[in-house]
Tab-separated table of C-alpha atoms in Angstrom:
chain	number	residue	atom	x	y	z
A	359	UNK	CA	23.172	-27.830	24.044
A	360	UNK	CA	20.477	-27.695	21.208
A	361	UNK	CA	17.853	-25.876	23.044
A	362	UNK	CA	17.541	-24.433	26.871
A	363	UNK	CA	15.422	-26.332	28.900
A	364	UNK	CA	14.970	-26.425	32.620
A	365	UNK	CA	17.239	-29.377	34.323
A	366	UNK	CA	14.029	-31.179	35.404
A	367	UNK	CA	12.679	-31.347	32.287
A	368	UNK	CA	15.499	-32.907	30.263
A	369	UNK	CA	14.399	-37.162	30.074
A	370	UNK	CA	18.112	-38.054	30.442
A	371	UNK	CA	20.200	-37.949	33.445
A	372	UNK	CA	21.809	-34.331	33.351
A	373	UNK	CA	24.904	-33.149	36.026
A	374	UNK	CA	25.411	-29.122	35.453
A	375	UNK	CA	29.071	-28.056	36.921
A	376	UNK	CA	29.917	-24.731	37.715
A	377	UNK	CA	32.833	-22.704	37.575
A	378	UNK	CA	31.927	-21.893	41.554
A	379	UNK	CA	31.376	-25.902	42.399
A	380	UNK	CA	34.618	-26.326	39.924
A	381	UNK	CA	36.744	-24.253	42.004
A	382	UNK	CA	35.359	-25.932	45.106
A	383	UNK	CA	36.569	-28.857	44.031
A	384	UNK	CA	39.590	-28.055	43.412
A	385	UNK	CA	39.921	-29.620	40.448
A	386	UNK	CA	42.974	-28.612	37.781
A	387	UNK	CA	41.605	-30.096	34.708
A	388	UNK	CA	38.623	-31.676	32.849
A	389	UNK	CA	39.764	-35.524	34.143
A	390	UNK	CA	39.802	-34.015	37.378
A	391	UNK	CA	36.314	-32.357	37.284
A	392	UNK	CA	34.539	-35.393	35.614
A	393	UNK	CA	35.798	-38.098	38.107
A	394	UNK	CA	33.077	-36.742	40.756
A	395	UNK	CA	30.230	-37.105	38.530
A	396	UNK	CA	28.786	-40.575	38.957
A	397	UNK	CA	28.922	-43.064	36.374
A	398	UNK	CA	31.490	-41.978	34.833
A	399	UNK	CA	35.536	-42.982	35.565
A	400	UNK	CA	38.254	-43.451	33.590
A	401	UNK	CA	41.322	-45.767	32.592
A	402	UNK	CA	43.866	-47.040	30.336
A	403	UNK	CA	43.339	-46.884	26.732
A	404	UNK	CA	45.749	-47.545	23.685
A	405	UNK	CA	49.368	-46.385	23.286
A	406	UNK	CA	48.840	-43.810	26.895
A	407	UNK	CA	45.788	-42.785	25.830
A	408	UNK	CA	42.763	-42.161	29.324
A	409	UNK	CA	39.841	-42.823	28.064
A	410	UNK	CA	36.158	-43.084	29.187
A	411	UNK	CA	33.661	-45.554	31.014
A	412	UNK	CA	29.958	-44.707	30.783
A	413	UNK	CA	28.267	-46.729	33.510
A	414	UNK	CA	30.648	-49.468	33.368
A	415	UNK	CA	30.674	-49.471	29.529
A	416	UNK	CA	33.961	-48.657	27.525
A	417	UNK	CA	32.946	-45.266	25.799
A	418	UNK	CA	36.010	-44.920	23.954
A	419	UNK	CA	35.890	-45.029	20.047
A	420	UNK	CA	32.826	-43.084	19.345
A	421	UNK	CA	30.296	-43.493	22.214
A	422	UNK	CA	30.407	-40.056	23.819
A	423	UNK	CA	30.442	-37.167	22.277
A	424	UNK	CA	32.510	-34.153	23.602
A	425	UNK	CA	31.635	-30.427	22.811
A	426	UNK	CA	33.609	-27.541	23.483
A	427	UNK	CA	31.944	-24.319	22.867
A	428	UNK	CA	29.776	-26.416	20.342
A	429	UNK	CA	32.919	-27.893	18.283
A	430	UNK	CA	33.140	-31.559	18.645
A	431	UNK	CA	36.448	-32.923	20.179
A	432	UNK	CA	36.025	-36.143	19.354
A	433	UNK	CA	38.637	-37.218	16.389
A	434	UNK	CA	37.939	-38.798	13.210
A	435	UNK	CA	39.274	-41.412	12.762
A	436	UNK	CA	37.866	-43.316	16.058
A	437	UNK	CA	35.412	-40.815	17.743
A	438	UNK	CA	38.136	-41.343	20.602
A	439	UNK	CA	39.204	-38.380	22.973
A	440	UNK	CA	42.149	-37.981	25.198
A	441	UNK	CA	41.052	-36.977	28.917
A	442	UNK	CA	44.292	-37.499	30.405
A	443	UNK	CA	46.261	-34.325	31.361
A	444	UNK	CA	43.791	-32.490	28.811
A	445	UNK	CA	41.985	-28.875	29.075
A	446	UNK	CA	42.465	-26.311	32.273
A	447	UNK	CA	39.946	-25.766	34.388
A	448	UNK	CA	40.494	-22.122	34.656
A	449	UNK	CA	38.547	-20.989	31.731
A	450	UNK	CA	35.786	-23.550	32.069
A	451	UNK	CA	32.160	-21.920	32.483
A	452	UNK	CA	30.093	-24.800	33.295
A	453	UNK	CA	30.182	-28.160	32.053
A	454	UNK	CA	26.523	-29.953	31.001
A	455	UNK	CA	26.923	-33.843	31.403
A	456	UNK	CA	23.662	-35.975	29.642
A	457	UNK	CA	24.100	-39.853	30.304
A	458	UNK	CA	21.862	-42.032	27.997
A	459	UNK	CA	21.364	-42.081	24.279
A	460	UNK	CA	21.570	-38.923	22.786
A	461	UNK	CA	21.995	-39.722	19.076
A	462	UNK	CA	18.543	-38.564	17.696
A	463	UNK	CA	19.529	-35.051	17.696
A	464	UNK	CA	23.858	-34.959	18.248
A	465	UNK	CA	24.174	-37.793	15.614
A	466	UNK	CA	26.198	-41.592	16.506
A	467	UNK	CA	28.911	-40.514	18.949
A	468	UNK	CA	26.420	-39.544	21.619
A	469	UNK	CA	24.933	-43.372	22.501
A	470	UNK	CA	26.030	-43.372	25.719
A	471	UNK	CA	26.844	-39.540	26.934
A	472	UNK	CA	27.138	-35.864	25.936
A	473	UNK	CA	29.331	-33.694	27.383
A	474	UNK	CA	29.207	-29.867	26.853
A	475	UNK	CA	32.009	-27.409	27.991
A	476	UNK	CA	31.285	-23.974	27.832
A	477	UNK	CA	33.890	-21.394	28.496
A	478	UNK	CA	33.758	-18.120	29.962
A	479	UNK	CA	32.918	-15.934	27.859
A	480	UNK	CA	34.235	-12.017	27.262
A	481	UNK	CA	30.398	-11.117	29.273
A	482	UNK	CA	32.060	-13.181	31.944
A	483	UNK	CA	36.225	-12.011	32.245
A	484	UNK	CA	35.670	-8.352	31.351
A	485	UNK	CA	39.528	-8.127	31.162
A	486	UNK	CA	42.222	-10.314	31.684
A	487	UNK	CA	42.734	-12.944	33.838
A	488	UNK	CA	45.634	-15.169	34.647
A	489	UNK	CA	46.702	-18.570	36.793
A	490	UNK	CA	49.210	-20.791	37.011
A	491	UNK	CA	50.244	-24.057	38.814
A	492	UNK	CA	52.836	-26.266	39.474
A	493	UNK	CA	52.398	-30.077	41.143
A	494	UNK	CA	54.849	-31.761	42.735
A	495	UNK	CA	55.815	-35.064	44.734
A	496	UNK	CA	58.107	-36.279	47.174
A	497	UNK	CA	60.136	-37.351	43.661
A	498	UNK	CA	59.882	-34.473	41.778
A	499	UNK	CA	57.778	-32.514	39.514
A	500	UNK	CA	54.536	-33.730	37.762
A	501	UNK	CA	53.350	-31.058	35.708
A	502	UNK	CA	53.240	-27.016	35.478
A	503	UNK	CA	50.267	-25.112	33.966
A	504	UNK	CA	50.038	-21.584	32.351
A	505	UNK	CA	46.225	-19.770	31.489
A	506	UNK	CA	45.681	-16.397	30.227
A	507	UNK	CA	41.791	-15.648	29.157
A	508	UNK	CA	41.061	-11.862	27.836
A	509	UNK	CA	37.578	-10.882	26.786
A	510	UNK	CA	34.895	-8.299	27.443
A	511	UNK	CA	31.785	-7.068	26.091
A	512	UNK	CA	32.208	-3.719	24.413
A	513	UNK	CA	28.960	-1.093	24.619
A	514	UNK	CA	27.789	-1.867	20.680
A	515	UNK	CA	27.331	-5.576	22.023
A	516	UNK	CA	30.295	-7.722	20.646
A	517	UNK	CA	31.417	-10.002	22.644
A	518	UNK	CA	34.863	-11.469	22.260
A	519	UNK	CA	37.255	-14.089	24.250
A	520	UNK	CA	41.075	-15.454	24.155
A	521	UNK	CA	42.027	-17.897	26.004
A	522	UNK	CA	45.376	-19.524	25.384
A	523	UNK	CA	46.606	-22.606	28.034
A	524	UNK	CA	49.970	-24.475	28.255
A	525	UNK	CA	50.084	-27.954	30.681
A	526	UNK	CA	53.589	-29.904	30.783
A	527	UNK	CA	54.729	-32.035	32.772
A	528	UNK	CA	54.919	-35.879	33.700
A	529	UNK	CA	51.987	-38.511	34.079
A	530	UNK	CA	53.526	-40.335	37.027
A	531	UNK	CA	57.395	-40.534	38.746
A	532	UNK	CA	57.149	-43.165	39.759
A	533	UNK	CA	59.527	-46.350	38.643
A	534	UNK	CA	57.693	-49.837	38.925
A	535	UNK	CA	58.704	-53.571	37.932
A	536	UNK	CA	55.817	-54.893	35.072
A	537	UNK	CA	54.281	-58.167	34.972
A	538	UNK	CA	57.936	-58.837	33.081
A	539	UNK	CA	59.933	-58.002	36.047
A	540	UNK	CA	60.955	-55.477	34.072
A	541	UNK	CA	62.017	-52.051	35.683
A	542	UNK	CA	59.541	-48.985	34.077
A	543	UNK	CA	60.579	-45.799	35.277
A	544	UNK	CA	57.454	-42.963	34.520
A	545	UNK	CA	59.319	-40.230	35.290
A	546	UNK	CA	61.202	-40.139	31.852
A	547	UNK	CA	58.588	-42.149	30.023
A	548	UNK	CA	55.437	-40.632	30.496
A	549	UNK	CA	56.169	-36.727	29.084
A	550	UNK	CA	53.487	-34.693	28.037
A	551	UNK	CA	52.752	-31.391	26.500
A	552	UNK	CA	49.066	-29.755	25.565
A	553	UNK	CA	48.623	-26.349	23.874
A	554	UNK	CA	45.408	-24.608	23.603
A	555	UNK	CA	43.992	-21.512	22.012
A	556	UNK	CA	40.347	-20.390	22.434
A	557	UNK	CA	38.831	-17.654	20.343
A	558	UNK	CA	35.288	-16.740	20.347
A	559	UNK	CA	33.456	-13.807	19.004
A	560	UNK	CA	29.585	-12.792	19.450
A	561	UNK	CA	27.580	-10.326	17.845
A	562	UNK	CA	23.944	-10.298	17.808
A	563	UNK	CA	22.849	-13.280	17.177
A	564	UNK	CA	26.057	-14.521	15.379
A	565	UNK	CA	28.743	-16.596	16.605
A	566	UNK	CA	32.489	-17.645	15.501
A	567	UNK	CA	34.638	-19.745	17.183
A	568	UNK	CA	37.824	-21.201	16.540
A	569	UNK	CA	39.895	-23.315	18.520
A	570	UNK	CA	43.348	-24.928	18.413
A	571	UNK	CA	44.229	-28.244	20.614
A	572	UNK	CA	48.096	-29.816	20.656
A	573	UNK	CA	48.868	-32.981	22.753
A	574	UNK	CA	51.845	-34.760	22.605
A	575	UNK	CA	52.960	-37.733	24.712
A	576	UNK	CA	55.240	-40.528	25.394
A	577	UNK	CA	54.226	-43.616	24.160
A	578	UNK	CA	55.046	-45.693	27.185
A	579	UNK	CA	53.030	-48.762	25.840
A	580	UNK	CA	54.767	-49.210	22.839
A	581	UNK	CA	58.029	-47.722	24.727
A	582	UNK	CA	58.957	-45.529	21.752
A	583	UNK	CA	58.266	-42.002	20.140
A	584	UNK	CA	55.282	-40.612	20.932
A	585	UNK	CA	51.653	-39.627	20.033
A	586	UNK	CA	50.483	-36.725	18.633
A	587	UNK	CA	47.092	-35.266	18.483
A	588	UNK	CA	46.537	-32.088	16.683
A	589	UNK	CA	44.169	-30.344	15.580
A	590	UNK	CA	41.949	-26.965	14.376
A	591	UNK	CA	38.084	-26.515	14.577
A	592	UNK	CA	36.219	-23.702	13.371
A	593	UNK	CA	32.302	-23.009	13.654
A	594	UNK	CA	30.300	-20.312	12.261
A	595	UNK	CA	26.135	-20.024	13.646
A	596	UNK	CA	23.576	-17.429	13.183
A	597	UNK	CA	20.312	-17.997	15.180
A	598	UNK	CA	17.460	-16.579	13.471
A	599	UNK	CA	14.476	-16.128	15.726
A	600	UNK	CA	11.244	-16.240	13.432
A	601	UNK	CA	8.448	-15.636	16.386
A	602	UNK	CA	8.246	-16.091	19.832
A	603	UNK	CA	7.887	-19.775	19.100
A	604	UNK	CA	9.832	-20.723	16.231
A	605	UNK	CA	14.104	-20.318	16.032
A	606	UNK	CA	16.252	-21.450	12.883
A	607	UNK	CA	19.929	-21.867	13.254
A	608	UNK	CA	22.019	-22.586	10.230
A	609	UNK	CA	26.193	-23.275	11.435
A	610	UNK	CA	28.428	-24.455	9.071
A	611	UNK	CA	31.850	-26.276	11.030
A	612	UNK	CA	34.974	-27.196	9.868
A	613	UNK	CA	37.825	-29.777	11.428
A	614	UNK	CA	41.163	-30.367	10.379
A	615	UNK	CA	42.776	-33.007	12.396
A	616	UNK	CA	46.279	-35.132	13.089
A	617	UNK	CA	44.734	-38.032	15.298
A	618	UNK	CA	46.893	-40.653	16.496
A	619	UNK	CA	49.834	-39.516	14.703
A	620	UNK	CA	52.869	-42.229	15.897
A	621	UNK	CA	56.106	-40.040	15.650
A	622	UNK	CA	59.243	-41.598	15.424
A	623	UNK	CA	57.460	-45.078	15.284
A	624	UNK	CA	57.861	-46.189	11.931
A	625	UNK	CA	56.130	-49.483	12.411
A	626	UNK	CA	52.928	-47.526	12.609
A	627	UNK	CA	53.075	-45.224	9.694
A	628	UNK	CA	50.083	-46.484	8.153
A	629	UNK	CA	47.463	-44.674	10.790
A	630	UNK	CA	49.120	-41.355	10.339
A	631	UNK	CA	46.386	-39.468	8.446
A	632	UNK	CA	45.146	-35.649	7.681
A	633	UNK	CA	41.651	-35.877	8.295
A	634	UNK	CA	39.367	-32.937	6.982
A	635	UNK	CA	35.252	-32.418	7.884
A	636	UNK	CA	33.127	-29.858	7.090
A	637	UNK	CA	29.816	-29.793	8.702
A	638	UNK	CA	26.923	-27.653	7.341
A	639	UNK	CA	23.742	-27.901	9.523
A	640	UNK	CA	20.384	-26.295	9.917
A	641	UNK	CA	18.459	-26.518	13.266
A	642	UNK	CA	14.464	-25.283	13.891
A	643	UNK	CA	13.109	-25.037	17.253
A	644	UNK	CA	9.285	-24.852	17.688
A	645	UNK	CA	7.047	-24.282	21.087
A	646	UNK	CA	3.927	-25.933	19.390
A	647	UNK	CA	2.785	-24.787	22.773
A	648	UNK	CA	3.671	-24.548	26.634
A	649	UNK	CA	3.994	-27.731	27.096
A	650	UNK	CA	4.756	-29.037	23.557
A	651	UNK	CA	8.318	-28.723	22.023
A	652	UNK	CA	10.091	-30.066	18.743
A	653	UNK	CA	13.338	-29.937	17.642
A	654	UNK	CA	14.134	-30.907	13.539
A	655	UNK	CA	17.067	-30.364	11.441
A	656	UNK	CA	19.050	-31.416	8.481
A	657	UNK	CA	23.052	-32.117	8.944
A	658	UNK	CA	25.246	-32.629	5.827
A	659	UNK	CA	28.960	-33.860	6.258
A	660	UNK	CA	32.204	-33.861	4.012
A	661	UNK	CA	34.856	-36.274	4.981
A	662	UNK	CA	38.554	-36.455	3.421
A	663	UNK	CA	41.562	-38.584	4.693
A	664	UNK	CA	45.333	-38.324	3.552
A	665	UNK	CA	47.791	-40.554	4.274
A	666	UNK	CA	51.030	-39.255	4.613
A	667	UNK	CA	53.196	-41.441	2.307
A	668	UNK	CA	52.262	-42.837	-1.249
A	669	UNK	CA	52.749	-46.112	-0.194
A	670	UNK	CA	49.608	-46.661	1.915
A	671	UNK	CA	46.405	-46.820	0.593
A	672	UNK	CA	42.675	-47.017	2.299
A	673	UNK	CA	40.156	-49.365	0.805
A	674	UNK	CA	40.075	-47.714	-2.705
A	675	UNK	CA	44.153	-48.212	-3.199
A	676	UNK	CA	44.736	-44.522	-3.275
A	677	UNK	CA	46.119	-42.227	-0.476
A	678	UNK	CA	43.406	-40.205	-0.420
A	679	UNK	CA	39.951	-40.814	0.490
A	680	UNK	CA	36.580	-38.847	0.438
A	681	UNK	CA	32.889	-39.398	1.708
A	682	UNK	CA	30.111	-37.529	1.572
A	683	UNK	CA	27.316	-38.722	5.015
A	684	UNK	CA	23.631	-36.645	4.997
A	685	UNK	CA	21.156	-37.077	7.822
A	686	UNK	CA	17.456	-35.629	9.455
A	687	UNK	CA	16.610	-35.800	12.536
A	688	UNK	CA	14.285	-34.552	14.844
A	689	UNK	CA	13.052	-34.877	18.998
A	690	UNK	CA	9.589	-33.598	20.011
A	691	UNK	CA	8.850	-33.586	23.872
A	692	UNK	CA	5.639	-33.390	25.886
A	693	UNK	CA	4.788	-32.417	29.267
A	694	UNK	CA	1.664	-32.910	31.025
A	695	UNK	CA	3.183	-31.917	34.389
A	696	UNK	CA	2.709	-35.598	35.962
A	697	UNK	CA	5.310	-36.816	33.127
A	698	UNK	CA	7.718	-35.991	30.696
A	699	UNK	CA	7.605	-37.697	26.938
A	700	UNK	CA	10.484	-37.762	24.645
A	701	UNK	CA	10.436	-38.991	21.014
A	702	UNK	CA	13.208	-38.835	18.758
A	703	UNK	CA	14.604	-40.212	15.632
A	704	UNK	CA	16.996	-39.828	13.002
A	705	UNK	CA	17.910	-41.220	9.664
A	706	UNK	CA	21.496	-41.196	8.348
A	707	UNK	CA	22.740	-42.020	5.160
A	708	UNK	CA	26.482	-42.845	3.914
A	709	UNK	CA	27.931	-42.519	0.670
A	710	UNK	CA	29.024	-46.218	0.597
A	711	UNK	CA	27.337	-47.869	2.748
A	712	UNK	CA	23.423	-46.227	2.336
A	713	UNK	CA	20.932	-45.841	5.306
């Protein structure tokens, strides 16, 4: 998150997972892991899709935001991320849950929930690690997973991690009759496949991390092709620590995305886009005092969309579209030991559509 603070002192409702209480779970993946935290569950979203519920609220399209080793999952086109069958739990560090409004300081897609996964980092593997598992049922196989992390911490301080995942397999096997009467057999509808690669390198006080995420799966609503999300984020940060009391972090971030991409569905050429974002933000922390904290920054973003084929257009009749979104922001707390006071705000403005 933006700044370390003690559990108790955070105003919204935080969970903290750990890799130990992860493997005591025995949880496989992400889905898996977030199902025990309350308020949160899951279910069917478009086209195969899991998505989120946020105390009963559908959080899909925007209302969470999801980091991974501070890139944001979410895609661009929706703010919508994929939690079915998505991101081994072997390599997971901790995961930081905040439920409540968040989007003073993360920006719009955290009005109902953050949630932070942090790896294990090369300070944490020093070496190579590597797991795999298979599920099955009384009808067959479900899925198969592959994880190999390297890392270490070398003795002039750079840190450095790989890790590079593989999950395949089948949502369900099982064959049901629809509301139709129509037979649905899930065992060779409901293929997936999800590809990840992980790379982060520390020195100092600067950071780079670059991550690769491939899903592809059966489109069992539409009952052809499939759905495709794919997609590369980079992030480059450098925390600069004025005093004891005052931090700056500049990070610039860039995403380059395939979301919702309907293969062999030609019917639904016209959401196939190649989004691009790049993200340059700078952060200041200040301890006024003890008790006495704000947080203020300035967040600049460039937006471009592509559609694949000539003949679709967005609003301004061309294939391509740009935007250009700037915002401040900032959160100051206070805590007089009986209570804990949070204020926050944060003004955005769009290109088109002003504040």
């Amino acid at each position: 998150t933006i700044s370390e603070k003690q559990i108790k002192a955070i105003p919204n409702i935080v969970t903290l997972i750990t890799a130990e209480e992860i493997k005591n779970l025995g949880a496989t993946n992400l889905l898996e892991i977030l199902r025990f935290v309350p308020g949160l569950d899951f279910g069917a979203e478009l086209d195969n899709v899991t998505g989120l519920g946020v105390r009963g609220n559908n959080a899909t399209e925007g209302k969470v935001l999801i980091l991974l080793d501070g890139q944001e999952l979410n895609e661009t086109n929706y703010g919508s991320f994929d939690y079915g069958q998505h991101i081994l739990a072997s390599d997971i560090q901790k995961i930081e849950i905040l439920r409540g409004p968040g989007s003073a300081i993360y920006g719009g897609s955290a009005e109902l929930a953050v949630i932070n996964i942090v790896s294990k980092q090369g300070s944490d593997i020093h070496g190579a690690n590597y797991s795999g598992g298979y599920d099955f049922s009384h009808s067959g196989t479900l899925s198969y997973q592959n994880s190999l992390i390297l890392g270490d911490k070398t003795k002039s301080g750079l840190i450095y991690s790989l890790s590079l995942q593989q999950y395949s397999g089948v949502k369900s096997n099982l064959e049901v009759n629809s509301f139709t009467s129509q037979s649905v057999n899930y065992a060779d509808s409901s293929n997936f496949d999800n590809y990840k690669a992980n790379l982060g390198i520390a020195y100092k006080n600067l950071e780079f991390r670059y991550i690769y995420d491939y899903k592809n799966f059966d489109n069992l609503q539409k009952r052809i092709g499939s759905v495709l999300f794919d997609g590369h984020y980079a992030g480059l940060k450098y925390k600069y620590e004025v005093n004891d009391k005052v931090s700056i972090v500049p990070q610039i971030n860039l995403k380059v995305l395939k979301p919702w991409q309907f293969i062999d569905f030609p019917d639904y050429q016209q959401y196939n886009t190649l989004n691009t974002r790049f993200t340059a933000k700078i952060i200041t922390n200040y301890a006024i005092a003890e008790n006495v904290n704000l947080i203020f920054g300035l967040e600049h973003f460039f937006d471009k969309g592509k559609k694949f084929t000539d003949s679709i257009f967005y609003s301004n009749y061309r294939n391509e579209i740009t935007y250009e979104n700037s915002a401040a922001f900032f959160e100051t707390s206070y805590d007089p030991k009986f209570a804990y006071f949070v204020a926050g705000a944060r003004l955005d403005f769009h290109e088109q559509y002003g504040f």
